[in-house]
PDB file of N, CA and C in Angstrom:
ATOM      1  N   MET A 280     106.586 -12.527  25.924  1.00 53.00           N
ATOM      2  CA  MET A 280     106.438 -13.466  27.010  1.00 53.00           C
ATOM      3  C   MET A 280     105.705 -12.787  28.146  1.00 53.00           C
ATOM      4  N   SER A 281     104.613 -13.350  28.531  1.00 60.00           N
ATOM      5  CA  SER A 281     103.794 -12.804  29.595  1.00 60.00           C
ATOM      6  C   SER A 281     104.361 -13.219  30.953  1.00 60.00           C
ATOM      7  N   THR A 282     104.264 -12.331  31.922  1.00 71.00           N
ATOM      8  CA  THR A 282     104.735 -12.661  33.265  1.00 71.00           C
ATOM      9  C   THR A 282     103.591 -13.049  34.189  1.00 71.00           C
ATOM     10  N   GLU A 283     102.376 -13.140  33.655  1.00 79.00           N
ATOM     11  CA  GLU A 283     101.246 -13.531  34.494  1.00 79.00           C
ATOM     12  C   GLU A 283     101.253 -15.047  34.697  1.00 79.00           C
ATOM     13  N   MET A 284     100.724 -15.459  35.827  1.00 86.00           N
ATOM     14  CA  MET A 284     100.676 -16.877  36.160  1.00 86.00           C
ATOM     15  C   MET A 284      99.542 -17.545  35.377  1.00 86.00           C
ATOM     16  N   LYS A 285      99.855 -18.684  34.787  1.00 93.00           N
ATOM     17  CA  LYS A 285      98.856 -19.420  34.014  1.00 93.00           C
ATOM     18  C   LYS A 285      98.296 -20.607  34.791  1.00 93.00           C
ATOM     19  N   VAL A 286      98.800 -20.795  36.003  1.00 96.00           N
ATOM     20  CA  VAL A 286      98.289 -21.852  36.879  1.00 96.00           C
ATOM     21  C   VAL A 286      97.991 -21.222  38.243  1.00 96.00           C
ATOM     22  N   THR A 287      97.094 -21.859  38.960  1.00 95.00           N
ATOM     23  CA  THR A 287      96.719 -21.333  40.271  1.00 95.00           C
ATOM     24  C   THR A 287      97.682 -21.828  41.343  1.00 95.00           C
ATOM     25  N   LYS A 288      97.632 -21.153  42.472  1.00 96.00           N
ATOM     26  CA  LYS A 288      98.458 -21.540  43.616  1.00 96.00           C
ATOM     27  C   LYS A 288      98.127 -22.969  44.051  1.00 96.00           C
ATOM     28  N   GLU A 289      96.843 -23.320  43.978  1.00 97.00           N
ATOM     29  CA  GLU A 289      96.415 -24.667  44.366  1.00 97.00           C
ATOM     30  C   GLU A 289      97.000 -25.727  43.430  1.00 97.00           C
ATOM     31  N   GLU A 290      97.035 -25.438  42.120  1.00 97.00           N
ATOM     32  CA  GLU A 290      97.616 -26.378  41.163  1.00 97.00           C
ATOM     33  C   GLU A 290      99.107 -26.571  41.426  1.00 97.00           C
ATOM     34  N   LEU A 291      99.789 -25.487  41.759  1.00 97.00           N
ATOM     35  CA  LEU A 291     101.222 -25.573  42.066  1.00 97.00           C
ATOM     36  C   LEU A 291     101.451 -26.422  43.310  1.00 97.00           C
ATOM     37  N   GLN A 292     100.626 -26.228  44.324  1.00 97.00           N
ATOM     38  CA  GLN A 292     100.744 -27.023  45.550  1.00 97.00           C
ATOM     39  C   GLN A 292     100.426 -28.486  45.280  1.00 97.00           C
ATOM     40  N   ARG A 293      99.370 -28.731  44.519  1.00 97.00           N
ATOM     41  CA  ARG A 293      98.952 -30.096  44.213  1.00 97.00           C
ATOM     42  C   ARG A 293     100.032 -30.859  43.445  1.00 97.00           C
ATOM     43  N   ASN A 294     100.772 -30.148  42.610  1.00 96.00           N
ATOM     44  CA  ASN A 294     101.818 -30.776  41.804  1.00 96.00           C
ATOM     45  C   ASN A 294     103.196 -30.675  42.438  1.00 96.00           C
ATOM     46  N   HIS A 295     103.246 -30.239  43.696  1.00 96.00           N
ATOM     47  CA  HIS A 295     104.484 -30.177  44.482  1.00 96.00           C
ATOM     48  C   HIS A 295     105.580 -29.360  43.803  1.00 96.00           C
ATOM     49  N   ILE A 296     105.207 -28.200  43.275  1.00 97.00           N
ATOM     50  CA  ILE A 296     106.177 -27.299  42.660  1.00 97.00           C
ATOM     51  C   ILE A 296     106.789 -26.460  43.781  1.00 97.00           C
ATOM     52  N   PRO A 297     108.112 -26.539  43.980  1.00 96.00           N
ATOM     53  CA  PRO A 297     108.749 -25.744  45.044  1.00 96.00           C
ATOM     54  C   PRO A 297     108.583 -24.244  44.799  1.00 96.00           C
ATOM     55  N   LEU A 298     108.614 -23.477  45.858  1.00 96.00           N
ATOM     56  CA  LEU A 298     108.431 -22.031  45.762  1.00 96.00           C
ATOM     57  C   LEU A 298     109.442 -21.395  44.812  1.00 96.00           C
ATOM     58  N   ALA A 299     110.657 -21.882  44.807  1.00 95.00           N
ATOM     59  CA  ALA A 299     111.707 -21.302  43.967  1.00 95.00           C
ATOM     60  C   ALA A 299     111.381 -21.394  42.481  1.00 95.00           C
ATOM     61  N   TRP A 300     110.553 -22.344  42.080  1.00 95.00           N
ATOM     62  CA  TRP A 300     110.217 -22.533  40.664  1.00 95.00           C
ATOM     63  C   TRP A 300     108.818 -22.038  40.312  1.00 95.00           C
ATOM     64  N   ARG A 301     108.181 -21.345  41.216  1.00 96.00           N
ATOM     65  CA  ARG A 301     106.825 -20.835  40.961  1.00 96.00           C
ATOM     66  C   ARG A 301     106.884 -19.477  40.280  1.00 96.00           C
ATOM     67  N   ASP A 302     107.256 -19.502  39.020  1.00 95.00           N
ATOM     68  CA  ASP A 302     107.294 -18.275  38.232  1.00 95.00           C
ATOM     69  C   ASP A 302     106.323 -18.432  37.070  1.00 95.00           C
ATOM     70  N   SER A 303     106.400 -17.565  36.094  1.00 95.00           N
ATOM     71  CA  SER A 303     105.443 -17.630  34.988  1.00 95.00           C
ATOM     72  C   SER A 303     105.704 -18.804  34.050  1.00 95.00           C
ATOM     73  N   CYS A 304     106.755 -19.579  34.283  1.00 97.00           N
ATOM     74  CA  CYS A 304     107.021 -20.780  33.480  1.00 97.00           C
ATOM     75  C   CYS A 304     106.544 -22.054  34.188  1.00 97.00           C
ATOM     76  N   ALA A 305     105.957 -21.920  35.346  1.00 97.00           N
ATOM     77  CA  ALA A 305     105.544 -23.087  36.130  1.00 97.00           C
ATOM     78  C   ALA A 305     104.510 -23.932  35.397  1.00 97.00           C
ATOM     79  N   TYR A 306     103.720 -23.308  34.539  1.00 97.00           N
ATOM     80  CA  TYR A 306     102.708 -24.079  33.799  1.00 97.00           C
ATOM     81  C   TYR A 306     103.366 -25.093  32.860  1.00 97.00           C
ATOM     82  N   ILE A 307     104.607 -24.873  32.477  1.00 97.00           N
ATOM     83  CA  ILE A 307     105.344 -25.819  31.630  1.00 97.00           C
ATOM     84  C   ILE A 307     106.043 -26.864  32.505  1.00 97.00           C
ATOM     85  N   LEU A 308     106.427 -26.466  33.709  1.00 97.00           N
ATOM     86  CA  LEU A 308     107.129 -27.374  34.612  1.00 97.00           C
ATOM     87  C   LEU A 308     106.241 -28.534  35.059  1.00 97.00           C
ATOM     88  N   ILE A 309     104.956 -28.303  35.194  1.00 97.00           N
ATOM     89  CA  ILE A 309     104.048 -29.365  35.651  1.00 97.00           C
ATOM     90  C   ILE A 309     104.041 -30.543  34.682  1.00 97.00           C
ATOM     91  N   PRO A 310     103.793 -30.343  33.370  1.00 97.00           N
ATOM     92  CA  PRO A 310     103.844 -31.506  32.470  1.00 97.00           C
ATOM     93  C   PRO A 310     105.257 -32.083  32.325  1.00 97.00           C
ATOM     94  N   LEU A 311     106.284 -31.232  32.451  1.00 97.00           N
ATOM     95  CA  LEU A 311     107.658 -31.742  32.391  1.00 97.00           C
ATOM     96  C   LEU A 311     107.920 -32.693  33.550  1.00 97.00           C
ATOM     97  N   ASN A 312     107.527 -32.311  34.749  1.00 97.00           N
ATOM     98  CA  ASN A 312     107.737 -33.188  35.902  1.00 97.00           C
ATOM     99  C   ASN A 312     106.927 -34.473  35.790  1.00 97.00           C
ATOM    100  N   LYS A 313     105.702 -34.376  35.262  1.00 97.00           N
ATOM    101  CA  LYS A 313     104.898 -35.585  35.066  1.00 97.00           C
ATOM    102  C   LYS A 313     105.563 -36.518  34.066  1.00 97.00           C
ATOM    103  N   CYS A 314     106.110 -35.952  32.996  1.00 97.00           N
ATOM    104  CA  CYS A 314     106.821 -36.753  32.001  1.00 97.00           C
ATOM    105  C   CYS A 314     108.042 -37.409  32.635  1.00 97.00           C
ATOM    106  N   ARG A 315     108.784 -36.643  33.403  1.00 97.00           N
ATOM    107  CA  ARG A 315     109.977 -37.187  34.063  1.00 97.00           C
ATOM    108  C   ARG A 315     109.609 -38.345  34.988  1.00 97.00           C
ATOM    109  N   GLU A 316     108.553 -38.173  35.758  1.00 96.00           N
ATOM    110  CA  GLU A 316     108.145 -39.234  36.678  1.00 96.00           C
ATOM    111  C   GLU A 316     107.687 -40.478  35.931  1.00 96.00           C
ATOM    112  N   SER A 317     106.953 -40.288  34.848  1.00 97.00           N
ATOM    113  CA  SER A 317     106.422 -41.445  34.118  1.00 97.00           C
ATOM    114  C   SER A 317     107.500 -42.185  33.324  1.00 97.00           C
ATOM    115  N   THR A 318     108.608 -41.516  33.036  1.00 96.00           N
ATOM    116  CA  THR A 318     109.688 -42.160  32.268  1.00 96.00           C
ATOM    117  C   THR A 318     110.902 -42.456  33.139  1.00 96.00           C
ATOM    118  N   ARG A 319     110.724 -42.363  34.436  1.00 95.00           N
ATOM    119  CA  ARG A 319     111.802 -42.631  35.399  1.00 95.00           C
ATOM    120  C   ARG A 319     113.028 -41.754  35.153  1.00 95.00           C
ATOM    121  N   TYR A 320     112.786 -40.504  34.826  1.00 93.00           N
ATOM    122  CA  TYR A 320     113.816 -39.474  34.658  1.00 93.00           C
ATOM    123  C   TYR A 320     114.843 -39.799  33.576  1.00 93.00           C
ATOM    124  N   MET A 321     114.423 -40.514  32.550  1.00 95.00           N
ATOM    125  CA  MET A 321     115.322 -40.748  31.413  1.00 95.00           C
ATOM    126  C   MET A 321     115.394 -39.454  30.609  1.00 95.00           C
ATOM    127  N   PRO A 322     116.569 -38.829  30.524  1.00 88.00           N
ATOM    128  CA  PRO A 322     116.666 -37.487  29.958  1.00 88.00           C
ATOM    129  C   PRO A 322     116.224 -37.364  28.507  1.00 88.00           C
ATOM    130  N   TRP A 323     116.345 -38.409  27.735  1.00 94.00           N
ATOM    131  CA  TRP A 323     115.992 -38.330  26.315  1.00 94.00           C
ATOM    132  C   TRP A 323     114.493 -38.482  26.081  1.00 94.00           C
ATOM    133  N   LYS A 324     113.732 -38.824  27.096  1.00 96.00           N
ATOM    134  CA  LYS A 324     112.296 -39.055  26.934  1.00 96.00           C
ATOM    135  C   LYS A 324     111.465 -37.768  26.959  1.00 96.00           C
ATOM    136  N   CYS A 325     111.934 -36.742  27.628  1.00 97.00           N
ATOM    137  CA  CYS A 325     111.138 -35.522  27.800  1.00 97.00           C
ATOM    138  C   CYS A 325     111.854 -34.311  27.207  1.00 97.00           C
ATOM    139  N   GLU A 326     112.564 -34.516  26.129  1.00 97.00           N
ATOM    140  CA  GLU A 326     113.356 -33.435  25.540  1.00 97.00           C
ATOM    141  C   GLU A 326     112.500 -32.246  25.112  1.00 97.00           C
ATOM    142  N   HIS A 327     111.356 -32.522  24.495  1.00 97.00           N
ATOM    143  CA  HIS A 327     110.507 -31.430  24.013  1.00 97.00           C
ATOM    144  C   HIS A 327     110.012 -30.565  25.177  1.00 97.00           C
ATOM    145  N   GLU A 328     109.516 -31.204  26.220  1.00 97.00           N
ATOM    146  CA  GLU A 328     109.020 -30.478  27.378  1.00 97.00           C
ATOM    147  C   GLU A 328     110.138 -29.688  28.048  1.00 97.00           C
ATOM    148  N   ARG A 329     111.315 -30.327  28.159  1.00 97.00           N
ATOM    149  CA  ARG A 329     112.451 -29.640  28.779  1.00 97.00           C
ATOM    150  C   ARG A 329     112.876 -28.425  27.954  1.00 97.00           C
ATOM    151  N   HIS A 330     112.874 -28.577  26.635  1.00 98.00           N
ATOM    152  CA  HIS A 330     113.238 -27.464  25.768  1.00 98.00           C
ATOM    153  C   HIS A 330     112.260 -26.299  25.936  1.00 98.00           C
ATOM    154  N   LEU A 331     110.966 -26.596  25.994  1.00 98.00           N
ATOM    155  CA  LEU A 331     109.970 -25.540  26.192  1.00 98.00           C
ATOM    156  C   LEU A 331     110.199 -24.813  27.509  1.00 98.00           C
ATOM    157  N   TYR A 332     110.481 -25.582  28.558  1.00 98.00           N
ATOM    158  CA  TYR A 332     110.690 -24.976  29.872  1.00 98.00           C
ATOM    159  C   TYR A 332     111.966 -24.131  29.886  1.00 98.00           C
ATOM    160  N   GLU A 333     113.050 -24.649  29.328  1.00 98.00           N
ATOM    161  CA  GLU A 333     114.309 -23.908  29.314  1.00 98.00           C
ATOM    162  C   GLU A 333     114.200 -22.648  28.460  1.00 98.00           C
ATOM    163  N   LYS A 334     113.456 -22.717  27.364  1.00 98.00           N
ATOM    164  CA  LYS A 334     113.254 -21.535  26.529  1.00 98.00           C
ATOM    165  C   LYS A 334     112.477 -20.471  27.290  1.00 98.00           C
ATOM    166  N   CYS A 335     111.454 -20.889  28.001  1.00 98.00           N
ATOM    167  CA  CYS A 335     110.656 -19.959  28.802  1.00 98.00           C
ATOM    168  C   CYS A 335     111.537 -19.309  29.870  1.00 98.00           C
ATOM    169  N   GLN A 336     112.361 -20.099  30.551  1.00 97.00           N
ATOM    170  CA  GLN A 336     113.262 -19.560  31.566  1.00 97.00           C
ATOM    171  C   GLN A 336     114.257 -18.575  30.962  1.00 97.00           C
ATOM    172  N   TYR A 337     114.771 -18.893  29.792  1.00 98.00           N
ATOM    173  CA  TYR A 337     115.726 -18.008  29.123  1.00 98.00           C
ATOM    174  C   TYR A 337     115.067 -16.678  28.752  1.00 98.00           C
ATOM    175  N   GLU A 338     113.846 -16.738  28.257  1.00 97.00           N
ATOM    176  CA  GLU A 338     113.137 -15.507  27.904  1.00 97.00           C
ATOM    177  C   GLU A 338     112.864 -14.647  29.136  1.00 97.00           C
ATOM    178  N   LEU A 339     112.552 -15.290  30.270  1.00 96.00           N
ATOM    179  CA  LEU A 339     112.384 -14.536  31.519  1.00 96.00           C
ATOM    180  C   LEU A 339     113.698 -13.883  31.940  1.00 96.00           C
ATOM    181  N   TYR A 340     114.798 -14.606  31.771  1.00 97.00           N
ATOM    182  CA  TYR A 340     116.118 -14.069  32.088  1.00 97.00           C
ATOM    183  C   TYR A 340     116.414 -12.842  31.226  1.00 97.00           C
ATOM    184  N   LEU A 341     116.166 -12.952  29.927  1.00 98.00           N
ATOM    185  CA  LEU A 341     116.404 -11.815  29.042  1.00 98.00           C
ATOM    186  C   LEU A 341     115.560 -10.612  29.441  1.00 98.00           C
ATOM    187  N   LYS A 342     114.331 -10.867  29.826  1.00 96.00           N
ATOM    188  CA  LYS A 342     113.441  -9.780  30.243  1.00 96.00           C
ATOM    189  C   LYS A 342     113.968  -9.109  31.514  1.00 96.00           C
ATOM    190  N   ARG A 343     114.433  -9.922  32.484  1.00 95.00           N
ATOM    191  CA  ARG A 343     114.998  -9.352  33.714  1.00 95.00           C
ATOM    192  C   ARG A 343     116.243  -8.528  33.418  1.00 95.00           C
ATOM    193  N   MET A 344     117.108  -9.025  32.526  1.00 96.00           N
ATOM    194  CA  MET A 344     118.329  -8.302  32.186  1.00 96.00           C
ATOM    195  C   MET A 344     118.014  -6.982  31.475  1.00 96.00           C
ATOM    196  N   LYS A 345     117.009  -6.998  30.623  1.00 96.00           N
ATOM    197  CA  LYS A 345     116.612  -5.776  29.921  1.00 96.00           C
ATOM    198  C   LYS A 345     116.072  -4.755  30.915  1.00 96.00           C
ATOM    199  N   ASN A 346     115.254  -5.217  31.848  1.00 96.00           N
ATOM    200  CA  ASN A 346     114.715  -4.315  32.873  1.00 96.00           C
ATOM    201  C   ASN A 346     115.837  -3.739  33.735  1.00 96.00           C
ATOM    202  N   ALA A 347     116.811  -4.569  34.106  1.00 95.00           N
ATOM    203  CA  ALA A 347     117.927  -4.091  34.913  1.00 95.00           C
ATOM    204  C   ALA A 347     118.762  -3.089  34.128  1.00 95.00           C
ATOM    205  N   SER A 348     118.970  -3.347  32.864  1.00 93.00           N
ATOM    206  CA  SER A 348     119.729  -2.443  32.016  1.00 93.00           C
ATOM    207  C   SER A 348     119.000  -1.112  31.846  1.00 93.00           C
ATOM    208  N   ASP A 349     117.709  -1.164  31.647  1.00 92.00           N
ATOM    209  CA  ASP A 349     116.907   0.055  31.505  1.00 92.00           C
ATOM    210  C   ASP A 349     116.963   0.895  32.774  1.00 92.00           C
ATOM    211  N   LYS A 350     116.907   0.213  33.943  1.00 91.00           N
ATOM    212  CA  LYS A 350     116.977   0.941  35.219  1.00 91.00           C
ATOM    213  C   LYS A 350     118.341   1.582  35.392  1.00 91.00           C
ATOM    214  N   ALA A 351     119.390   0.845  35.038  1.00 89.00           N
ATOM    215  CA  ALA A 351     120.742   1.380  35.181  1.00 89.00           C
ATOM    216  C   ALA A 351     120.954   2.592  34.281  1.00 89.00           C
ATOM    217  N   LEU A 352     120.392   2.555  33.093  1.00 88.00           N
ATOM    218  CA  LEU A 352     120.551   3.669  32.163  1.00 88.00           C
ATOM    219  C   LEU A 352     119.745   4.894  32.567  1.00 88.00           C
ATOM    220  N   SER A 353     118.650   4.661  33.291  1.00 87.00           N
ATOM    221  CA  SER A 353     117.794   5.785  33.672  1.00 87.00           C
ATOM    222  C   SER A 353     118.345   6.554  34.861  1.00 87.00           C
ATOM    223  N   HIS A 354     119.306   5.973  35.576  1.00 76.00           N
ATOM    224  CA  HIS A 354     119.867   6.666  36.755  1.00 76.00           C
ATOM    225  C   HIS A 354     121.049   7.482  36.381  1.00 76.00           C
TER     226      HIS A 354
END
C-alpha cells in the first residue's frame, strides 16, 4: 500500500474532503461520497466503494501499527 497521494489538493478541495480524511485513501473517498450523494446515502447501494475505502483505511492502520512496533523495538 502506497502512502503517496493519488489526488491533488485542488481535487480534495473541489470534492469537499475534510482535512481529517485527506490521507492516501482519499482517492477512494471521492467516488464513495459521490455514490452516497447520488443514492441518498442508502447504505446498501455503495457497498463495493465502502469496502474498498475501509480496506484501504485498515491497511494504513496496519502500516502505522507496524511502524510503531518497529520503533518501540528499536529503543
